[in-house]
Coordinates of C-alpha atoms and ligand atoms in Angstrom, one line a residue:
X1 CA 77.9 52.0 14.9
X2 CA 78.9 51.5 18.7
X3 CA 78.3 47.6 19.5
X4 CA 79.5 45.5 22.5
X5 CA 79.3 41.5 22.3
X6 CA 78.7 40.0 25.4
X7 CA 80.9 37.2 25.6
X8 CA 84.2 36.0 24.2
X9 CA 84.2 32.9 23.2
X10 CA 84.7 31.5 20.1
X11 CA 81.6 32.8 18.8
X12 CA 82.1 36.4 20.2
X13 CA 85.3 37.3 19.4
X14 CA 85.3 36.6 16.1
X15 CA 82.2 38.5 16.0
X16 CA 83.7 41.4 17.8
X17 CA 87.3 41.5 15.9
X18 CA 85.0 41.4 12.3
X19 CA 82.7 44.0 13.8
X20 CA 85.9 46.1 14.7
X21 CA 87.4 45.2 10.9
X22 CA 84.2 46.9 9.6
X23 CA 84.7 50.5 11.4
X24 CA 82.4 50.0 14.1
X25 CA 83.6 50.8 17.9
X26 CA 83.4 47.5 19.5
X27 CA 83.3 46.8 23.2
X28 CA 83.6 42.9 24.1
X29 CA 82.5 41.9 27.7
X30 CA 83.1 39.0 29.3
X31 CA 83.6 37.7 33.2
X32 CA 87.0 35.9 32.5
X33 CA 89.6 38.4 34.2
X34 CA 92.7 36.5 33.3
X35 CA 91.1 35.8 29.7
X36 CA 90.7 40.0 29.1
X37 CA 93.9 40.6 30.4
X38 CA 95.1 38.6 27.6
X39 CA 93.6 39.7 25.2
X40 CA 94.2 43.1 26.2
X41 CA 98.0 42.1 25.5
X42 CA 97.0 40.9 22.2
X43 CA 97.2 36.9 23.3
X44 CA 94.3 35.1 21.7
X45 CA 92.9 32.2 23.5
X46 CA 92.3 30.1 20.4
X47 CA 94.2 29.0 17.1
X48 CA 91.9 30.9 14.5
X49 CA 93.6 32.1 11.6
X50 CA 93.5 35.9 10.7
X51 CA 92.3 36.6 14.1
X52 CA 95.7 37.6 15.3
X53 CA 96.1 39.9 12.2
X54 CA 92.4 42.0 12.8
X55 CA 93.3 41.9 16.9
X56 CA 96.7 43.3 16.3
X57 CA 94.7 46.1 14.1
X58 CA 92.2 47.1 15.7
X59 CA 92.9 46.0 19.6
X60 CA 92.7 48.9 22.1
X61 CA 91.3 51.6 19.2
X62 CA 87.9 50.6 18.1
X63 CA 87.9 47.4 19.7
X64 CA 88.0 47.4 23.6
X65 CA 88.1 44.7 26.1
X66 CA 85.9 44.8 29.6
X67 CA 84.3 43.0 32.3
X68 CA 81.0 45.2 32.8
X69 CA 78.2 44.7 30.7
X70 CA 76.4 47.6 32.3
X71 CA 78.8 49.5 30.5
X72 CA 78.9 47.9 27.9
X73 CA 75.3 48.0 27.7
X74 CA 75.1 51.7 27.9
X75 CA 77.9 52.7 25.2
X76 CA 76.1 50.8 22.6
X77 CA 73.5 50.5 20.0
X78 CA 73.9 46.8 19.0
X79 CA 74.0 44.2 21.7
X80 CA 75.2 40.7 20.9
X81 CA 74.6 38.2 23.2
X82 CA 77.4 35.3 22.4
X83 CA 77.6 33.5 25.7
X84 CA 77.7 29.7 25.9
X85 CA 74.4 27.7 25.4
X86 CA 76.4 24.3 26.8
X87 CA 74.2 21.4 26.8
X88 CA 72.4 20.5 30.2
X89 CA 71.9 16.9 31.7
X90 CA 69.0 16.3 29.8
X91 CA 70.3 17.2 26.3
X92 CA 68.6 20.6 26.1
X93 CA 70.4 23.9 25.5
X94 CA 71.1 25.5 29.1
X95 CA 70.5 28.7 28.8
X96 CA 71.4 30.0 32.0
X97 CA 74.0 32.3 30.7
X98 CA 71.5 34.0 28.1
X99 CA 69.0 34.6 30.7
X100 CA 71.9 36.2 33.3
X101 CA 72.9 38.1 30.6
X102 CA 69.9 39.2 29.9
X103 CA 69.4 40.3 33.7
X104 CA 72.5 42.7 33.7
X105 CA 71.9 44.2 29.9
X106 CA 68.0 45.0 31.1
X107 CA 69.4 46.4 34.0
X108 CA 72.1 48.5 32.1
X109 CA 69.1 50.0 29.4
X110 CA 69.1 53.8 29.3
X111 CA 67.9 54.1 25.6
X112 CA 66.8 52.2 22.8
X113 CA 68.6 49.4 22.2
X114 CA 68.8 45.9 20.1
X115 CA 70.1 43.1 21.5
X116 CA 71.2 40.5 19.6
X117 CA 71.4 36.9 19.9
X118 CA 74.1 35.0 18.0
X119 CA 74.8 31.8 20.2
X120 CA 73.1 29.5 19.0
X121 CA 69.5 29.1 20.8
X122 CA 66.4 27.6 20.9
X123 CA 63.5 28.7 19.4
X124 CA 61.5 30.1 21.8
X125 CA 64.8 32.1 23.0
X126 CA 63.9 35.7 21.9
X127 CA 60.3 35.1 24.0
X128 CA 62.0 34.6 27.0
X129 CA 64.7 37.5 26.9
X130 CA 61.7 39.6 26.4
X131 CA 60.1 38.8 29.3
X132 CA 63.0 38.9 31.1
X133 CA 63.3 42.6 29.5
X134 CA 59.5 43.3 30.9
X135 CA 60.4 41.9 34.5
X136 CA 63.2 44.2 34.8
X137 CA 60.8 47.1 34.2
X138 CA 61.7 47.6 30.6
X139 CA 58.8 48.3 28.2
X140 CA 57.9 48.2 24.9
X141 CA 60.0 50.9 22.6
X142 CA 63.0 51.1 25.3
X143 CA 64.5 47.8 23.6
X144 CA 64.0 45.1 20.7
X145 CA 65.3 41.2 20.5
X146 CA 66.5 40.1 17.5
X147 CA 68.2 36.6 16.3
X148 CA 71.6 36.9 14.1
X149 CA 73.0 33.6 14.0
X150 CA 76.3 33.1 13.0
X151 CA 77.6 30.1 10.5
X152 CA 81.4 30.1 11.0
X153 CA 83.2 27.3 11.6
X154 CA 86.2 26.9 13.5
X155 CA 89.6 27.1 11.7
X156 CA 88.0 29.8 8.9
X157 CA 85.5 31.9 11.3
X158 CA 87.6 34.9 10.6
X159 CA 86.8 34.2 6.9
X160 CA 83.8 32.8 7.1
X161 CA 82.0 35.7 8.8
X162 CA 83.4 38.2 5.9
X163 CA 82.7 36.5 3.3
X164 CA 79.5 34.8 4.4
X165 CA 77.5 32.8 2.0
X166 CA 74.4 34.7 3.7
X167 CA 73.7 37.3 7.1
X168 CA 70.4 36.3 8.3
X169 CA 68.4 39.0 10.4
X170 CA 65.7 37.5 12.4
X171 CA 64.1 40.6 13.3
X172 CA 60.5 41.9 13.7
X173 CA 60.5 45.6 13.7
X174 CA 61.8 47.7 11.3
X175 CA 63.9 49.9 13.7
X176 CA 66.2 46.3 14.9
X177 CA 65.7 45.6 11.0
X178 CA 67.2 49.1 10.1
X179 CA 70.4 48.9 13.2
X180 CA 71.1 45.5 11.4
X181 CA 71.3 46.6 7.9
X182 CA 73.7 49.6 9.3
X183 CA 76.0 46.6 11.1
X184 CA 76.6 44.6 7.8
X185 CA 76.2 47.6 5.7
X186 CA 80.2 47.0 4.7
X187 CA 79.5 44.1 3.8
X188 CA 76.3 44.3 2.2
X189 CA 77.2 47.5 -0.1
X190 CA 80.3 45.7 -0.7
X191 CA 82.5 48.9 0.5
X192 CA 84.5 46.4 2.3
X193 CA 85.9 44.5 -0.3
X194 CA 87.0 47.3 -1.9
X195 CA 89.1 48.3 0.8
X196 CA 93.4 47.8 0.3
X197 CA 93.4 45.8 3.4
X198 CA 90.6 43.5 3.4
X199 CA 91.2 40.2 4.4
X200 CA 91.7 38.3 1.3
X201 CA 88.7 37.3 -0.7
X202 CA 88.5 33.3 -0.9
X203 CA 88.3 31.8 -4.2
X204 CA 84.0 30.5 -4.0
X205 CA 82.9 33.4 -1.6
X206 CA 80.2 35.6 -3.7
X207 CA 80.2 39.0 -2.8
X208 CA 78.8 41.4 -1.7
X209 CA 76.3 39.2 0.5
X210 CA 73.1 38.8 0.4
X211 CA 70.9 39.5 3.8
X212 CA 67.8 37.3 4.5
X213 CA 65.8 38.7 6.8
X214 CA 63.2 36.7 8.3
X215 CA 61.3 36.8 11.9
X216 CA 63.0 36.3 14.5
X217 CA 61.5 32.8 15.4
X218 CA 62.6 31.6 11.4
X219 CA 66.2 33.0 12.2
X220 CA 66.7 31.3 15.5
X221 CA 65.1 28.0 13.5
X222 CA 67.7 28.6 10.8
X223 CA 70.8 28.2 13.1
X224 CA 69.6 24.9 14.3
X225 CA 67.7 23.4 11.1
X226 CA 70.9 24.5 9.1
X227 CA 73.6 22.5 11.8
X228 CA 71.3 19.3 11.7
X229 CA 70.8 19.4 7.6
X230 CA 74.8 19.2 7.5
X231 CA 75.1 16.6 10.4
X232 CA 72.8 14.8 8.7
X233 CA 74.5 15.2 4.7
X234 CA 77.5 13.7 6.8
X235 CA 75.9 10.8 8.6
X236 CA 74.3 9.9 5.1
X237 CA 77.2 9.9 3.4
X238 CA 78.6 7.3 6.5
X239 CA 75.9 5.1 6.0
X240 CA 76.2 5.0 2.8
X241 CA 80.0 3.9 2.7
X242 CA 79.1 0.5 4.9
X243 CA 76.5 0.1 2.1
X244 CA 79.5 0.4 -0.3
X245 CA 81.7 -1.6 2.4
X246 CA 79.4 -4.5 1.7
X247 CA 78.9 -4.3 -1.6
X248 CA 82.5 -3.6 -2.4
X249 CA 81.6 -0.2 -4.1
X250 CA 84.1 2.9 -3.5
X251 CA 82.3 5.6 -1.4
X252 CA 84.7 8.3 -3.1
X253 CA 83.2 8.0 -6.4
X254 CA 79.9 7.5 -5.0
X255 CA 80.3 10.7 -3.6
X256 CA 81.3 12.3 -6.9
X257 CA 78.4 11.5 -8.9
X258 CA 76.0 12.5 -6.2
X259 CA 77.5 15.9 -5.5
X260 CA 77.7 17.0 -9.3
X261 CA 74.4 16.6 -9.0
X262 CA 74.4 20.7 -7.8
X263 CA 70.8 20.5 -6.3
X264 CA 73.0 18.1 -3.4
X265 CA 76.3 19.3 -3.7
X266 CA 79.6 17.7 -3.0
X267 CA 80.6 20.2 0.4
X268 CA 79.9 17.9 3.8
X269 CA 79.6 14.4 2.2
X270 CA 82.9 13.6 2.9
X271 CA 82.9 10.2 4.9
X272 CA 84.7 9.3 7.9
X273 CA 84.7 8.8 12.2
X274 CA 81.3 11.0 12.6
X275 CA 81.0 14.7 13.4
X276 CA 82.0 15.9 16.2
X277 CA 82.7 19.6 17.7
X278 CA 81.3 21.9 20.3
X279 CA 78.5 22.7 18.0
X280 CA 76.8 19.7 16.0
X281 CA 76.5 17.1 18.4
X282 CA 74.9 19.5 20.7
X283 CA 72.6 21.5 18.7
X284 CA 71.1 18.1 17.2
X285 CA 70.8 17.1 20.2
X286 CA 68.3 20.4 21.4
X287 CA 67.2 20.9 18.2
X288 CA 65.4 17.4 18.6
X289 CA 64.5 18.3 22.0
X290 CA 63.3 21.6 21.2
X291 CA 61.1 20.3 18.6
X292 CA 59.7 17.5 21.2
X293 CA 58.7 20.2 23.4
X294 CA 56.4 21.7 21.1
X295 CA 54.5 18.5 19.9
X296 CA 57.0 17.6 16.8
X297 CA 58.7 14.0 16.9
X298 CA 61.8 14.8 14.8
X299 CA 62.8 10.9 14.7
X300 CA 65.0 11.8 11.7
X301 CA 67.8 13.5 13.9
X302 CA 68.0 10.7 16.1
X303 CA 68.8 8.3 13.0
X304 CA 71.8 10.6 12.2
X305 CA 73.3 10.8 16.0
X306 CA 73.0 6.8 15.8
X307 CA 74.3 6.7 12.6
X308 CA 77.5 9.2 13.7
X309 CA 77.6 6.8 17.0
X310 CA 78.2 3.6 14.8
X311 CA 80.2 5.3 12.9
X312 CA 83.0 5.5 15.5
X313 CA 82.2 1.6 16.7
X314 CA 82.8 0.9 13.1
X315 CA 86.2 2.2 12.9
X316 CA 87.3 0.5 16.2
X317 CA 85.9 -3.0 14.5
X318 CA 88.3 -2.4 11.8
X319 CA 91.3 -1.4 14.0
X320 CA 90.9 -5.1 15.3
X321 CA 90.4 -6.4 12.4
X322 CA 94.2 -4.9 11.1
X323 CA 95.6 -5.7 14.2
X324 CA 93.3 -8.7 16.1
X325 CA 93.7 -8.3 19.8
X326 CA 94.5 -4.4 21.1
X327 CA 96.3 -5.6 24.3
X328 CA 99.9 -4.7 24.1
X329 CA 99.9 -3.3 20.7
X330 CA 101.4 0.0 20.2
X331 CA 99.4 2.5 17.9
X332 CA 100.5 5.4 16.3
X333 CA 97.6 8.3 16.2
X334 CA 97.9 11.4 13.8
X335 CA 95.2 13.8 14.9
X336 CA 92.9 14.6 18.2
X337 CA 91.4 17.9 16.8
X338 CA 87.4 17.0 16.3
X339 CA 88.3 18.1 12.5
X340 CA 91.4 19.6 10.9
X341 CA 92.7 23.5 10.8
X342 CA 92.0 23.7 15.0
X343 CA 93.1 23.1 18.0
X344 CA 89.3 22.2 19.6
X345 CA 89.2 18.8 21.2
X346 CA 85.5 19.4 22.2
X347 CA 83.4 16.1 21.7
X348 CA 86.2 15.0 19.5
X349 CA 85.5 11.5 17.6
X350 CA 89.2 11.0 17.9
X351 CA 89.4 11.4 21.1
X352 CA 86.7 9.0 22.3
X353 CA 88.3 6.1 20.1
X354 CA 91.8 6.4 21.7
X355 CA 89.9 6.5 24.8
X356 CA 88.7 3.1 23.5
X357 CA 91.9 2.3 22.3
X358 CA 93.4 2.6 25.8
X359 CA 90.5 0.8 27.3
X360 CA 91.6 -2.1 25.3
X361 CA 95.3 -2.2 26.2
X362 CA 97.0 -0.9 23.8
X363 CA 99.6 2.3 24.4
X364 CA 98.9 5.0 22.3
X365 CA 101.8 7.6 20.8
X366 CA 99.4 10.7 19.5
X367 CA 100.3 13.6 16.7
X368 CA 98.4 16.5 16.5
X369 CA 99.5 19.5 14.7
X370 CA 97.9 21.8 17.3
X371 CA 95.4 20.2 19.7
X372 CA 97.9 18.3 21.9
X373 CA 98.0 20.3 24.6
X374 CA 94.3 20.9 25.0
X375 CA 94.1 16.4 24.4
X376 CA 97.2 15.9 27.1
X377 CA 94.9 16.8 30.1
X378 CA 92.1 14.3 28.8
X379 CA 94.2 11.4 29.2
X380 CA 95.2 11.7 32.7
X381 CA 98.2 8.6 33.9
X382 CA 97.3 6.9 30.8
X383 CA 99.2 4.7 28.3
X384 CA 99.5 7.5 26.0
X385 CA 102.7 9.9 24.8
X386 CA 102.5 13.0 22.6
X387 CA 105.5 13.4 20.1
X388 CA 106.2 16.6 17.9
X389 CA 105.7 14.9 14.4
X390 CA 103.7 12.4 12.6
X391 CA 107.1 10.3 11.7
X392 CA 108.2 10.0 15.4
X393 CA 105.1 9.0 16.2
X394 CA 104.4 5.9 13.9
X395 CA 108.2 5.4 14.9
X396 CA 108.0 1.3 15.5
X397 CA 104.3 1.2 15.7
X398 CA 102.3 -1.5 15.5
X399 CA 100.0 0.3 13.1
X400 CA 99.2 4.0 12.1
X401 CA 95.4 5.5 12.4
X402 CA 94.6 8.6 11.0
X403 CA 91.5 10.1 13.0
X404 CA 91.4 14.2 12.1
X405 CA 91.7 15.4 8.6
X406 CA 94.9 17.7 8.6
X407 CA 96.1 18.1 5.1
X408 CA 99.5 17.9 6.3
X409 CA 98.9 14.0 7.0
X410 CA 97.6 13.8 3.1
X411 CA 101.0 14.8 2.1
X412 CA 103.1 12.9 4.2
X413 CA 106.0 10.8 2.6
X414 CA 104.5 7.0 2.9
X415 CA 108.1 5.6 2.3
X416 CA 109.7 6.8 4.8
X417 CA 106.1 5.8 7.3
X418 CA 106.9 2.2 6.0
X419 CA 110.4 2.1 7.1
X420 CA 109.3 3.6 10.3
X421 CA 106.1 1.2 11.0
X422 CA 106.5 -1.9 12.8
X423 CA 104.2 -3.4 10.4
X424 CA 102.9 -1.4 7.0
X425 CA 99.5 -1.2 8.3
X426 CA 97.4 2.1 8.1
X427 CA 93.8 2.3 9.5
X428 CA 92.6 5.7 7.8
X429 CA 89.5 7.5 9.4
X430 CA 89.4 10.5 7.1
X431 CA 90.3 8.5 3.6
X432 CA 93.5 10.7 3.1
X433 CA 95.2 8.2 0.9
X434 CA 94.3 7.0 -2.5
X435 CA 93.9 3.0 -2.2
X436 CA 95.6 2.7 -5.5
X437 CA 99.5 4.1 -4.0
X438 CA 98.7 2.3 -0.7
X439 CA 98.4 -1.3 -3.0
X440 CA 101.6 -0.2 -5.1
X441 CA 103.7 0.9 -1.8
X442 CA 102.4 -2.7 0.1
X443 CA 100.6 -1.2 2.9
X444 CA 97.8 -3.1 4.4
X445 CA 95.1 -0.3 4.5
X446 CA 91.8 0.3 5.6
X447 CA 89.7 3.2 5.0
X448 CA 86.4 4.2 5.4
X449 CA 84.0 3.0 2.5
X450 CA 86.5 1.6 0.1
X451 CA 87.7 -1.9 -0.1
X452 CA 90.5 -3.1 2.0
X453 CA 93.7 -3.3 0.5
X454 CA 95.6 -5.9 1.6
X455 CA 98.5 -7.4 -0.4
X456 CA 99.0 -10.9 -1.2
X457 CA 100.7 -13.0 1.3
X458 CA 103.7 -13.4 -1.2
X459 CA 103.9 -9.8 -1.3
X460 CA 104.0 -9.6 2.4
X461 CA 106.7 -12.1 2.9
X462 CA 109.1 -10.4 0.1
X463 CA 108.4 -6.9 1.7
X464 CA 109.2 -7.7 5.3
X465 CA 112.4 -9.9 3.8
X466 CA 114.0 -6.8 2.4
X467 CA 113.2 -4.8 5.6
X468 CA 115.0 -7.2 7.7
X469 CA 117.9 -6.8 4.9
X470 CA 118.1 -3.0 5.0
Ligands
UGA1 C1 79.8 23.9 12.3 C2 79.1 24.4 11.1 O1 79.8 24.0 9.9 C3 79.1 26.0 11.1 O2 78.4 26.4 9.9 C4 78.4 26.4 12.4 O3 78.4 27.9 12.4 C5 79.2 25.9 13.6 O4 79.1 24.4 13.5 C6 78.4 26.4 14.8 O5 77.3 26.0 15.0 O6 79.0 27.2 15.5 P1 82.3 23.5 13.1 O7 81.8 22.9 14.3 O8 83.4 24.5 13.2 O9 81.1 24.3 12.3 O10 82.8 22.3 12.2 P2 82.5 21.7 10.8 O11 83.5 22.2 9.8 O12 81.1 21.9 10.4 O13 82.8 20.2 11.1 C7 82.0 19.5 12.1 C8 82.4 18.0 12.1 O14 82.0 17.3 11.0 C9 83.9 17.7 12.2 O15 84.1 16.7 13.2 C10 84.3 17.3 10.8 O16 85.4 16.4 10.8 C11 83.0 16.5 10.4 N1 82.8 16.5 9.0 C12 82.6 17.7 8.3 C13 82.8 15.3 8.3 O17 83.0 14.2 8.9 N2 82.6 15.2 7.0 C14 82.4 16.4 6.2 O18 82.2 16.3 5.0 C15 82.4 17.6 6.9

């Protein structure tokens, strides 16, 4: 199958370095001269695992970089559209990208041809590329639209798009239906896995998968309904650790008697800062918006936006409440990323809070495994310093806050982050720590959901007495 992806962002190169893994001769456009040059030399923009690996395979043979989608338009079946749908002033998807696109691929059509869209778009979307498609002359037969979101996330898209729990084909003839099945066919025959050199198979993914295929108006709904049902498992799971905060309850074992329950599941109730990303703040955000436009008040979403909004003020009430006034103080950070396994810093909860956390004074010394140099240009002359590991930065800190949830942090050694504290205090966003070790090793700790710990005063006295000794 010859296919070009328009666009490569995060979205279409993944896409386009899977498609290429299949067997199918893959042309990726985009407008980014400096960013094809790159990735012409095999230097990937992002820090994706396995995406190197299927690049450095298939890179200049059956997958080809260029900046005209007219011809990439005309050497192809399959047209993806995976352009940015940022969000516009008022909230709602701009799609200004799609409809350009659009413009050049009409412009481009010799022959039959599907295009494809796998941003994630609103649900009238496929409506309007069609028109666009008639404007430009185009008529019925020469061309169909079709919706093929894409669930990845970022850190296992690589994974995630081979070993999908589901491909979902928003199409509504059977001739875009048929091109489809002939894209995922590797997949969906399961001659892929079979293969010597298939990217390993992770432990839960089912195989071969299974392919919904709905109209396209359900698959474009999918995308967005799917994004806002996990915001929302994670913004319930948030409120429901200040309910346990109050009542003195532990969140984590909450949480594991409602996900055995298997019709909820315990994937996306982990409790923390809020959600943040390049994806769910802003597709709740049009999704509502969407929804408004035709005549539906989805109230529910904004409950879980305000909910992930509290959540962050929350966490900043109980930095002051470890360490009183923020003026002055210096805090250790471990982690910017929005969530752990990337480098993204887009709409990253840890980012806005040491924003606030510089607002208030205090000087900030940040660890990220990988995001720091996509944070350092956020923070421009301000009180904050990057260093290279998690124990030079707590190095005589007033108090340690974890805010992404890298594993590495889980496994740090907490004796030698007591020596190298200022005072034993550890404000954790992402509850890496069991409470239990925290109260035996005398930290003052504060997590999300849990009860405090926070040793006796006695305790105190005689711990900071034989630090002053050794
Ligand atoms: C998300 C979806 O998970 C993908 O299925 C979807 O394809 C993608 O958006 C998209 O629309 O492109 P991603 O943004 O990569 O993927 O990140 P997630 O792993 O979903 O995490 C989102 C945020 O939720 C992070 O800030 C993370 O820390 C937070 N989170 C996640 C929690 O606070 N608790 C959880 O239990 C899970």
């Amino acid at each position: 199958m010859r296919i070009a992806v328009i666009g490569s962002g995060y979205v279409g190169l993944v896409a386009a370095a899977c498609f290429a893994e299949l067997g199918h001769h893959v042309i990726c456009a985009d407008n980014d001269e400096k960013k094809l040059a790159a990735l012409r030399r095999g230097e990937i923009p992002i820090h994706e695992e396995l995406l190197p690996e299927l690049l450095e395979r298939h890179r200049n043979k059956n997958l080809t970089f260029t900046n005209s989608v007219p011809d990439a338009v005309r050497a192809s079946l399959a047209i993806f559209i995976a352009v940015g749908t940022p969000p516009g002033e008022d909230g709602e998807a701009d799609l200004s990208f799609v409809e350009s696109v659009s413009r050049e691929i009409a412009g481009a059509i010799d022959e039959y041809k599907v295009i494809i869209e796998k941003s994630t778009v609103p649900v009238y979307t496929n409506e309007w590329i069609k028109h666009v498609m008639s404007l430009n002359g185009l008529s019925h037969g020469e061309f169909d639209v079709a919706s093929n979101p894409e669930f990845l996330r970022e850190g296992t898209a690589v994974t995630d798009f081979l070993f999908p729990d589901r491909i979902v084909v928003g199409a509504d003839t059977v001739r875009s239906v048929d091109v489809l099945r002939e894209v995922y066919r590797p997949m969906t025959d399961g001659s892929y896995y079979s293969r010597p050199n298939a990217i390993p198979q992770p432990d839960a993914a089912k195989v071969p998968p299974q392919m919904i295929v709905t109209s396209t108006k359900s698959a474009e709904l999918i995308k967005h309904a799917s994004n806002a049902f996990l915001a929302m498992k994670i913004s319930f799971i948030n409120a429901v650790a200040n309910v346990c905060e109050s009542v003195g309850a532990d969140v984590e074992q909450v949480k594991e008697g409602m996900g055995a329950d298997s019709r909820i599941g315990s994937r996306f109730l982990n409790p923390g800062i809020g959600y943040g990303g390049s994806c769910f703040p802003k597709d709740l955000q049009a999704f509502r918006l969407v929804a408004r436009d035709f005549g539906c008040e989805f109230r529910l979403l904004d409950e879980v936006m305000a909910i992930n909004e509290e959540q962050r003020q929350r966490f900043l009430r109980k930095v002051r409440r470890a360490l009183w006034t923020l003026s002055g103080k210096r805090v250790a950070v471990l982690g910017l990323a929005f969530k752990g396994g990337t480098d993204d810093v887009r709409e990253s909860p840890a980012v806005a809070i040491v924003q606030s956390l510089l607002q208030g004074g205090c000087s900030v010394i940040a660890y990220d495994p990988a995001a720091m140099d996509r944070a350092r240009h956020l923070f421009p002359n301000q009180a904050i310093t990057f260093e290279n590991s998690a124990y030079d930065a707590i190095a005589g800190a007033d108090a340690m806050l974890v805010l992404t949830e890298w594993e590495e942090f889980g496994a740090l050694d907490l004796d030698r982050i007591k020596s190298g504290l200022k005072y034993p205090i550890i404000v954790d966003g992402r509850n890496m720590f069991d409470p239990e070790i925290m109260r035996q090793k005398d930290f003052i700790y504060y997590s999300i959901g849990r009860p405090d710990v926070v040793p006796d005063k006695k305790t105190r006295v005689a711990a900071a007495a034989q630090k002053t000794r050794t």
